[in-house]
Coordinates of C-alpha atoms in Angstrom, one line a residue:
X283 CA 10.7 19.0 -1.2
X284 CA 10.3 22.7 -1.6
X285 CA 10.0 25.5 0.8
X286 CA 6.4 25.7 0.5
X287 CA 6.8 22.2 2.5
X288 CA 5.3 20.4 -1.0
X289 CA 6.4 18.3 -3.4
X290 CA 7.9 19.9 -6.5
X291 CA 5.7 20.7 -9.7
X292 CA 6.8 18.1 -11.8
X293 CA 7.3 15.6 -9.5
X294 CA 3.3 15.8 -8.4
X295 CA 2.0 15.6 -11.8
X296 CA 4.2 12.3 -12.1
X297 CA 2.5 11.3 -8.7
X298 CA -0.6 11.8 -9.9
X299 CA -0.2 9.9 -13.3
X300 CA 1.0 6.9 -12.0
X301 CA -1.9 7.4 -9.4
X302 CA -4.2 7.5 -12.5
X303 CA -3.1 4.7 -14.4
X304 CA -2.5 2.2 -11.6
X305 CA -6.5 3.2 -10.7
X306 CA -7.2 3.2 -14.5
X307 CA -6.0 -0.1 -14.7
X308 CA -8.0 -1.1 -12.1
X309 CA -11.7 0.1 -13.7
X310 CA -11.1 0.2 -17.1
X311 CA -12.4 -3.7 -17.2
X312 CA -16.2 -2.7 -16.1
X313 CA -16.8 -1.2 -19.1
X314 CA -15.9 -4.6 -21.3
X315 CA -18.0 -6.6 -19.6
X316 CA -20.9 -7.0 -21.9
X317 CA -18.3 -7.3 -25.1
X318 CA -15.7 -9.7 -22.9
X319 CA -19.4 -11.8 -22.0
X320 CA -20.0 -12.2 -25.9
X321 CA -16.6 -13.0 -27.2
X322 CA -16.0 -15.4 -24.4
X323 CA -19.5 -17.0 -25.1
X324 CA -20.4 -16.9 -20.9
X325 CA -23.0 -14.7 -19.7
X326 CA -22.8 -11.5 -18.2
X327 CA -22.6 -11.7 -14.4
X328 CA -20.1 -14.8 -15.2
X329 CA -18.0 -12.2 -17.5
X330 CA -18.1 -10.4 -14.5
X331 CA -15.9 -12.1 -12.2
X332 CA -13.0 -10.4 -14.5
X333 CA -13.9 -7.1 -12.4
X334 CA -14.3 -8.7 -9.5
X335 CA -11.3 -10.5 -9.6
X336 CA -9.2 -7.2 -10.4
X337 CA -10.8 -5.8 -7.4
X338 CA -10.2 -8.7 -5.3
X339 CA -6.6 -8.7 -6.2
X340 CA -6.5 -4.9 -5.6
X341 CA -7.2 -5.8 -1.9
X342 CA -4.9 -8.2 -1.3
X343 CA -2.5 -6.8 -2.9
X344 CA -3.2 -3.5 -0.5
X345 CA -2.5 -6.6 2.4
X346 CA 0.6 -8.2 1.3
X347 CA 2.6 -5.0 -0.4
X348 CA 1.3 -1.7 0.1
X349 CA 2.8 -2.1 3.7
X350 CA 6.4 -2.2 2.0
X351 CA 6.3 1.3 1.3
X352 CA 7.5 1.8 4.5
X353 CA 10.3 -1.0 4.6
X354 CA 11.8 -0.6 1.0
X355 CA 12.8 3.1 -1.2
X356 CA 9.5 3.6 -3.0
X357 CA 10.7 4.5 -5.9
X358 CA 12.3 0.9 -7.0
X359 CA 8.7 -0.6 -5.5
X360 CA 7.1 1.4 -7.7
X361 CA 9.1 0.2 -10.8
X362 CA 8.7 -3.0 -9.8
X363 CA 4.8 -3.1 -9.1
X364 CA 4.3 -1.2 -12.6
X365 CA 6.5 -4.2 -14.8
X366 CA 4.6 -6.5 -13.0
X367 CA 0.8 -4.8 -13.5
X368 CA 1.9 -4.7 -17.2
X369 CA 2.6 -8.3 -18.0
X370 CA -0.5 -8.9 -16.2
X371 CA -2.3 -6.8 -18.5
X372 CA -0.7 -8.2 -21.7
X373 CA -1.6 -12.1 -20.1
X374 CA -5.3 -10.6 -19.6
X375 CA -5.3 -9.2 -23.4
X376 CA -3.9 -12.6 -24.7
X377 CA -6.3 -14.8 -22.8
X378 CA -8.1 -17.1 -24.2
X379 CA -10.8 -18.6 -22.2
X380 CA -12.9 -16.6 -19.0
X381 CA -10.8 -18.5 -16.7
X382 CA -7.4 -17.5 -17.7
X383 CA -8.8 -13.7 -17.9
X384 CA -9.8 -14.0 -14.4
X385 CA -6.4 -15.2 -13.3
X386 CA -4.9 -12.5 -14.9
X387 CA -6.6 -9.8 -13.8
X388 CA -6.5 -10.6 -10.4
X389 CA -2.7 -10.3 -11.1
X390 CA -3.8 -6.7 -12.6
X391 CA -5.4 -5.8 -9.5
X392 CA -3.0 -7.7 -7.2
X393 CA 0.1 -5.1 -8.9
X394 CA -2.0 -2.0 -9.2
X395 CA -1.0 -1.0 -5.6
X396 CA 1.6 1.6 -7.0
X397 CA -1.2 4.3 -6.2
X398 CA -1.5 3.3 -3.2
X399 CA 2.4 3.2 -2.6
X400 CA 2.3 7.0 -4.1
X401 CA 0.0 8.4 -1.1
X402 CA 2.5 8.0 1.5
X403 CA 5.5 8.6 -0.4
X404 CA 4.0 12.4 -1.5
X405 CA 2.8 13.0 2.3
X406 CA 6.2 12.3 3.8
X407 CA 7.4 14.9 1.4
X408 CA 4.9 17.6 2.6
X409 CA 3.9 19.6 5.8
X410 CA 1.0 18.8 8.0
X411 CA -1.0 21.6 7.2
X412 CA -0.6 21.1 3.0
X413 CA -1.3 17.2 3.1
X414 CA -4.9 17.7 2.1
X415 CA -4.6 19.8 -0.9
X416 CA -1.9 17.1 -1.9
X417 CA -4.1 14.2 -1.5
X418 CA -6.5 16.7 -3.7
X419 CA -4.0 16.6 -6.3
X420 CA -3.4 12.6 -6.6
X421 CA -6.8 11.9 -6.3
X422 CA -7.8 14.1 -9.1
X423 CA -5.3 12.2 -10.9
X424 CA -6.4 9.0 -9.5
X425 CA -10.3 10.0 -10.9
X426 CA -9.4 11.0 -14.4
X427 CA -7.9 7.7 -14.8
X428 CA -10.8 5.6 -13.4
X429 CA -13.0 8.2 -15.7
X430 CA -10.2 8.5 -19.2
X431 CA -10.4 4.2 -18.6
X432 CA -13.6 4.0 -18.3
X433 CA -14.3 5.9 -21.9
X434 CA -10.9 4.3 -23.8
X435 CA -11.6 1.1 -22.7
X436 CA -15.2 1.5 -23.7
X437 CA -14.8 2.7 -27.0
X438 CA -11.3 0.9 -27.9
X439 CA -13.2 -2.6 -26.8
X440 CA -16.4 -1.6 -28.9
X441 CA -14.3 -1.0 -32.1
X442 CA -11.2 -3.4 -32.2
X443 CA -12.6 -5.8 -29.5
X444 CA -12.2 -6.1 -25.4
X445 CA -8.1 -7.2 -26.0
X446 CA -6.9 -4.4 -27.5
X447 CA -7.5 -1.7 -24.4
X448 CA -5.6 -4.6 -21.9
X449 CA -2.9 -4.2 -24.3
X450 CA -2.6 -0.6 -25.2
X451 CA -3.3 0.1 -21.2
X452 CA -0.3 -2.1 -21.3
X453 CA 1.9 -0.2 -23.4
X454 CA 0.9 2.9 -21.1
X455 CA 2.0 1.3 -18.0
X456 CA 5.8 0.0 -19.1
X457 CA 6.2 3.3 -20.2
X458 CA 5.6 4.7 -17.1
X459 CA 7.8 2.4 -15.2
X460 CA 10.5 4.2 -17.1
X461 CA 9.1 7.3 -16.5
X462 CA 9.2 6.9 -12.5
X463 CA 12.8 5.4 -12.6
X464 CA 13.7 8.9 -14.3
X465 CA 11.9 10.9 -12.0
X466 CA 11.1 9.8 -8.8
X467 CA 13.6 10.5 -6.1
X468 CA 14.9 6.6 -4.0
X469 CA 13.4 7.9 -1.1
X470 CA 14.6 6.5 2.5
X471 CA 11.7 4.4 4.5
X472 CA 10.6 4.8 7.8
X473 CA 10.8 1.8 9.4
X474 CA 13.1 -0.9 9.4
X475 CA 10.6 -3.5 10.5
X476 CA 10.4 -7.3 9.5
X477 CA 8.1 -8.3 6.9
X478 CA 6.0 -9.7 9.3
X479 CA 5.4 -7.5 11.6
X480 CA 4.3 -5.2 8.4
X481 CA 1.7 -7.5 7.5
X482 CA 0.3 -7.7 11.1
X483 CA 0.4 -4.1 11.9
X484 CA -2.4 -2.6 10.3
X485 CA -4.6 -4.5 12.4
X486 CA -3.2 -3.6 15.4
X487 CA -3.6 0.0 14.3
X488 CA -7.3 -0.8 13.5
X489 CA -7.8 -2.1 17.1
X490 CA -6.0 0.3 18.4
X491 CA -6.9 3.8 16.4
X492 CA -10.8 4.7 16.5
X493 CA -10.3 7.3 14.1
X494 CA -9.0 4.6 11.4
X495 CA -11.7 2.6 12.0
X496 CA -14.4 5.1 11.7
X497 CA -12.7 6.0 8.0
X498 CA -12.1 2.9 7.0
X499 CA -15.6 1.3 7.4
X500 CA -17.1 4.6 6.2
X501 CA -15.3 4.5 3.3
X502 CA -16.2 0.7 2.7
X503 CA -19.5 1.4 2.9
X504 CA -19.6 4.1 0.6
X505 CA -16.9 2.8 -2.2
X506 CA -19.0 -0.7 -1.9
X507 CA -22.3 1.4 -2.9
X508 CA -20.1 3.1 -6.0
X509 CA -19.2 -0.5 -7.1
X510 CA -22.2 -1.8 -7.3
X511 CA -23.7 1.0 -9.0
X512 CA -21.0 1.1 -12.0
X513 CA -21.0 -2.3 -12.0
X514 CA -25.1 -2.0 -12.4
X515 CA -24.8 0.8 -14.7
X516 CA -22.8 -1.1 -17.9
X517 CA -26.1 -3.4 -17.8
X518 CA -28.3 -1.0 -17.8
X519 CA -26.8 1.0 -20.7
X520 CA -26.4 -1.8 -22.9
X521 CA -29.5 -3.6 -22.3
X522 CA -33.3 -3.4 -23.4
X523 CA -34.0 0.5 -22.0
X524 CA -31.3 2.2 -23.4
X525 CA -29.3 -0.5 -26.0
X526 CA -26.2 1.6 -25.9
X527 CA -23.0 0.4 -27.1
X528 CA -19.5 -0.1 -24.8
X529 CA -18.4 2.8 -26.3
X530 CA -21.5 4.9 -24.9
X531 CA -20.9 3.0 -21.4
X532 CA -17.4 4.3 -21.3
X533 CA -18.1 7.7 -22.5
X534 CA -20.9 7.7 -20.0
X535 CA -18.1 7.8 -17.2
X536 CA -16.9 11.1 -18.3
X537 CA -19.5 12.8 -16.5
X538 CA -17.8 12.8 -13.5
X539 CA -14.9 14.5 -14.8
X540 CA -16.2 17.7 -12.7
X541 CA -14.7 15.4 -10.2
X542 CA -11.1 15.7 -11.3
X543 CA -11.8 20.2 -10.6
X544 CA -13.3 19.3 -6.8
X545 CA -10.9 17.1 -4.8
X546 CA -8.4 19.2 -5.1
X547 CA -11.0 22.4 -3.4
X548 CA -11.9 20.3 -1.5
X549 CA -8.2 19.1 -0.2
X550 CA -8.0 22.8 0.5
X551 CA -11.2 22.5 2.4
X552 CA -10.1 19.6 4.1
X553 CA -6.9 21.7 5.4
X554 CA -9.0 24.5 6.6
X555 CA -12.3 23.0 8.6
X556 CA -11.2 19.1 8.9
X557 CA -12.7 16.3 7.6
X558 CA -15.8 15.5 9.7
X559 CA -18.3 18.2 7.9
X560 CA -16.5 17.3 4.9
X561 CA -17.6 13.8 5.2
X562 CA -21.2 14.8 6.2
X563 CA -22.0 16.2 2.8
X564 CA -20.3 13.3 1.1
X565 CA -22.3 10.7 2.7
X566 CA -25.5 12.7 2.2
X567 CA -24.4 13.4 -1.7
X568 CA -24.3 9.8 -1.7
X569 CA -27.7 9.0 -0.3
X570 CA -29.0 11.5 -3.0
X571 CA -27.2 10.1 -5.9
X572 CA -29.4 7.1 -5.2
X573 CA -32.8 8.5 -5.3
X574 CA -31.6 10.3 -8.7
X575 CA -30.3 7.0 -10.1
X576 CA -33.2 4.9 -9.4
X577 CA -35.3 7.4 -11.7
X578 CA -33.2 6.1 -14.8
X579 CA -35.0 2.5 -14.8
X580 CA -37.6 3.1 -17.4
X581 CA -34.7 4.9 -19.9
X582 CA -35.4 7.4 -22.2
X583 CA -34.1 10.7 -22.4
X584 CA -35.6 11.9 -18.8
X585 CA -34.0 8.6 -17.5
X586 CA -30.8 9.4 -19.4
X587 CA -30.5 12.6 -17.6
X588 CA -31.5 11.1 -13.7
X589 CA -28.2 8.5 -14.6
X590 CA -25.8 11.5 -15.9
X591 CA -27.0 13.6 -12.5
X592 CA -26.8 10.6 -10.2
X593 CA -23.3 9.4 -11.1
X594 CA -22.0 12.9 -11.3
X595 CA -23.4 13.2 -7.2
X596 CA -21.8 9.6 -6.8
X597 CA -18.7 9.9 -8.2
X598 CA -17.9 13.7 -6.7
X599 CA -19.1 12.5 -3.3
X600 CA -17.4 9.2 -2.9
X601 CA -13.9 10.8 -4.1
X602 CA -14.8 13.7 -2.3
X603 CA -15.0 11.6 1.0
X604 CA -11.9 9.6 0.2
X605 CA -9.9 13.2 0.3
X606 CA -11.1 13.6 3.6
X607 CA -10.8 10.0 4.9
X608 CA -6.7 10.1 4.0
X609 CA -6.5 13.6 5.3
X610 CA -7.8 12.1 8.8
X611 CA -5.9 8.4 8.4
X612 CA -2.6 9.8 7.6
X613 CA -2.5 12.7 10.7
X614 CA -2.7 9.9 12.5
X615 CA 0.9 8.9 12.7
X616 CA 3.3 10.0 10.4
X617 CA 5.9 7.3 10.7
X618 CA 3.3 4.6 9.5
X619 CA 1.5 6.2 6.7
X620 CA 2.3 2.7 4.8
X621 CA 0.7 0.6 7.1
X622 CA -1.9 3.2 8.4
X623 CA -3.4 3.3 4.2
X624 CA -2.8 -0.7 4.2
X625 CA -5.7 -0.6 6.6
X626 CA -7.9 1.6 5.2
X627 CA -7.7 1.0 2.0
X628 CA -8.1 -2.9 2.9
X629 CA -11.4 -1.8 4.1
X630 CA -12.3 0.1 1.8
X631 CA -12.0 -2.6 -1.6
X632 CA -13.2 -4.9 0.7
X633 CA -15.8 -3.1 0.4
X634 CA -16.0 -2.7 -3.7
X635 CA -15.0 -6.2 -4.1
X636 CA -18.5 -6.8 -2.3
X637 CA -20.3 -4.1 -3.7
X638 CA -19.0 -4.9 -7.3
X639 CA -20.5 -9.1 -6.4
X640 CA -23.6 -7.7 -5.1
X641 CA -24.3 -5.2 -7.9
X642 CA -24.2 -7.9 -10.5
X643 CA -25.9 -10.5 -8.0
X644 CA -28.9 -7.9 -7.7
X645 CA -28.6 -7.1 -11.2
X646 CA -29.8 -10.4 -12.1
X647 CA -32.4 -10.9 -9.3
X648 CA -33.7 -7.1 -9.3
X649 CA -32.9 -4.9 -12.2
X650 CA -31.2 -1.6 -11.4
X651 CA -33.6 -0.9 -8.4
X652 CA -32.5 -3.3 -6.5
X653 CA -28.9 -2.3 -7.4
X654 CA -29.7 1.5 -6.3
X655 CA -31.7 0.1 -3.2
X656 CA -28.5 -1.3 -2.0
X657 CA -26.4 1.9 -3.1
X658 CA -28.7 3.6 -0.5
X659 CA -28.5 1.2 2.4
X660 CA -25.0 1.0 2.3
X661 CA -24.8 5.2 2.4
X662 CA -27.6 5.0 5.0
X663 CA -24.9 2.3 7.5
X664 CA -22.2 4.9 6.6
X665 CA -24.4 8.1 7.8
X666 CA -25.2 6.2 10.9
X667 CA -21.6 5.1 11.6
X668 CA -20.4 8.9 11.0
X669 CA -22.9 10.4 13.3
X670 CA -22.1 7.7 16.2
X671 CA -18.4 8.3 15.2
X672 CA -18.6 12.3 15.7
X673 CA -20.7 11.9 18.8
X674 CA -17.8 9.7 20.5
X675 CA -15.0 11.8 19.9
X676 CA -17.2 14.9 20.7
X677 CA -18.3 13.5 24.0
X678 CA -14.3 12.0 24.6
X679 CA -13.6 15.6 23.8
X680 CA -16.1 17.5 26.6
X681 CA -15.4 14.5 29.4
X682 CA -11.6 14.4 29.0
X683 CA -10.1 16.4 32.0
X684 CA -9.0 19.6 31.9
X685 CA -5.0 20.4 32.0
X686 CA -3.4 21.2 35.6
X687 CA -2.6 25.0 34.5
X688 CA -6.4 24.9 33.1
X689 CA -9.4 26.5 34.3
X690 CA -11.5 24.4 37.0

């Protein structure tokens, strides 16, 4: 760590990376679906099941390992989840039937943890007051590779078919295993607690922290909403309004590379005013982006602009949020950050793992309004829970006692 109370240059740029990838690895599948569906001879929302069992997978895996972070040195963890998350991917790109690609993309999902293993390894390497500009910095790399995914996978899949991005994201990831076991100090854990007691804690920190409940269903409800409408979005592109190719569907993600420029401000912002106005504006950006989205059903080019706008708002205000979210989680207490982001970010794919089910369940029953119709219920429950949330600790705040040396 350096005097500044941050992690070095170099080492936060590999932090970010492998924040990128591991999230890359994660979304990069959405925008195959319509080619996987064909190949495979299944239908679409079967196809599907790939994504959600990638996300699914993410979530459990954010149960049953993420806690280690705090029990073992990060750095051989990391190794070890990005080896696994690429043999996964080269089972996925070898797969020959809809089942088999399922199975191996919830393994995918199930090692892709390493960016969640990164948040707490970079925070206990930085000071209090510089944590939000940090989790800035890994989220902007954790966005451009949802976003750089999104558009290789897209247009890789389109011209050489929906195996070769699994294998070339592959490639990318054993690399990077090397690349962290270079780079990446051991690092000592925290805690020296059993395994089990890891796995039960984060529930016990959910019943007992408000403040980790309030992000973590917040967050659920939001990232469910930004599921659903990506998962929405790669029918909609490729079907009878716009007949776009996968390529187009994963170029269309890079509109919310403006993303990748704002968490980082908004880390910054974070660190200066704390999260709960932050998280206002998020929620509302949220609520907007679906009112702006719904006005792409009919296509054409005014319906191709109301989808750029939309999932530019989306995508900025759901990462936006999650900068402010960690910022709260991980003040909470620093000697459990592991465990502490094993609960929220439980929640939170919880919460995409629905939304990503949903979206392709209202998809076929609805079109894209009922997909947007859902993106704005689910920001409406997270504005409600905010404003409840803010009121509580505002009224804990004026009724708590005042200290003895105090004024009356």
């Amino acid at each position: 760590m350096t005097q500044t109370g941050r992690p070095s240059r170099r080492l936060t740029l590999v932090l970010a990376v492998v924040c990128g990838v591991a999230v890359g690895n994660v979304y990069f599948p959405q925008a195959l679906t319509p080619v996987a569906a064909a190949s495979l001879h299944v239908p679409a929302d079967a196809a599907a099941l790939a994504v959600t069992a990638t996300q699914v997978g993410y979530t459990v895996g954010i149960v049953l390992l993420a806690p280690l972070s705090d029990r073992l040195p990060n750095r051989s963890l990391l190794v070890a989840l990005l080896v696994l998350s690429g043999a996964g991917l080269v089972a996925a790109g070898c797969a020959p039937a809809l089942p088999v690609l399922v199975v191996a993309g919830g393994l995918v999902g199930l090692t892709s943890v390493a960016a969640q293993v990164v948040g707490p390894l970079a925070a206990s390497l930085t000071a209090a007051d510089r944590q939000g500009s940090v989790i800035g910095i890994l989220l902007s790399g954790s966005t451009g590779g949802m976003l750089l995914a999104r558009a290789f996978s897209g247009t890789l899949g389109q011209w050489l078919g929906w195996r070769a991005p699994y294998l070339v994201a592959a490639a990318a990831t054993l690399l990077l295993a090397a690349v962290v076991r270079l780079a990446v100090p051991p690092g000592v854990p925290p805690a020296r607690e059993p395994y089990r007691t890891l796995l039960t804690e984060p529930l016990r920190l959910l019943r007992a922290e408000p403040s980790l409940r309030h992000a973590s269903l917040n967050q659920a409800a939001v990232f469910g909403g930004f599921s659903a409408a990506w998962t929405g979005l790669a029918f909609l592109l490729t079907g009878p309004s716009y007949r776009l190719g996968a390529a187009s569907v994963g170029t269309f993600a890079l509109v919310g590379a403006a993303t990748m420029c704002c968490t980082p401000f908004v880390g910054r912002l974070v660190d200066r005013r704390g999260p709960d106005g932050v998280n206002l504006v998020c929620i509302v950006g949220v609520l907007a982006s679906a009112a702006l989205l719904v006005a792409g059903t009919g296509g054409g080019a005014v319906g191709l602009a109301a989808l750029t706008f939309g999932m530019l708002l989306l995508d900025v205000a759901m990462q936006s949020g999650m900068v402010a979210n960690q910022a709260r989680v991980y003040a909470l207490r620093p000697n459990a950050r592991g465990r502490l982001k094993t609960a929220y970010m439980t929640c939170a794919y919880s919460g995409g793992s629905a939304g990503s089910w949903l979206g392709a369940q209202l998809w076929g029953r609805a079109g894209w309004p009922g997909v947007c119709a859902l993106l704005a219920l689910l920001a409406g429950l997270a504005l409600t829970g905010h404003l409840l949330a803010v009121h509580r600790r505002s009224s804990g705040a004026a009724e708590a006692p005042a200290p003895a040396n105090g004024p009356a």
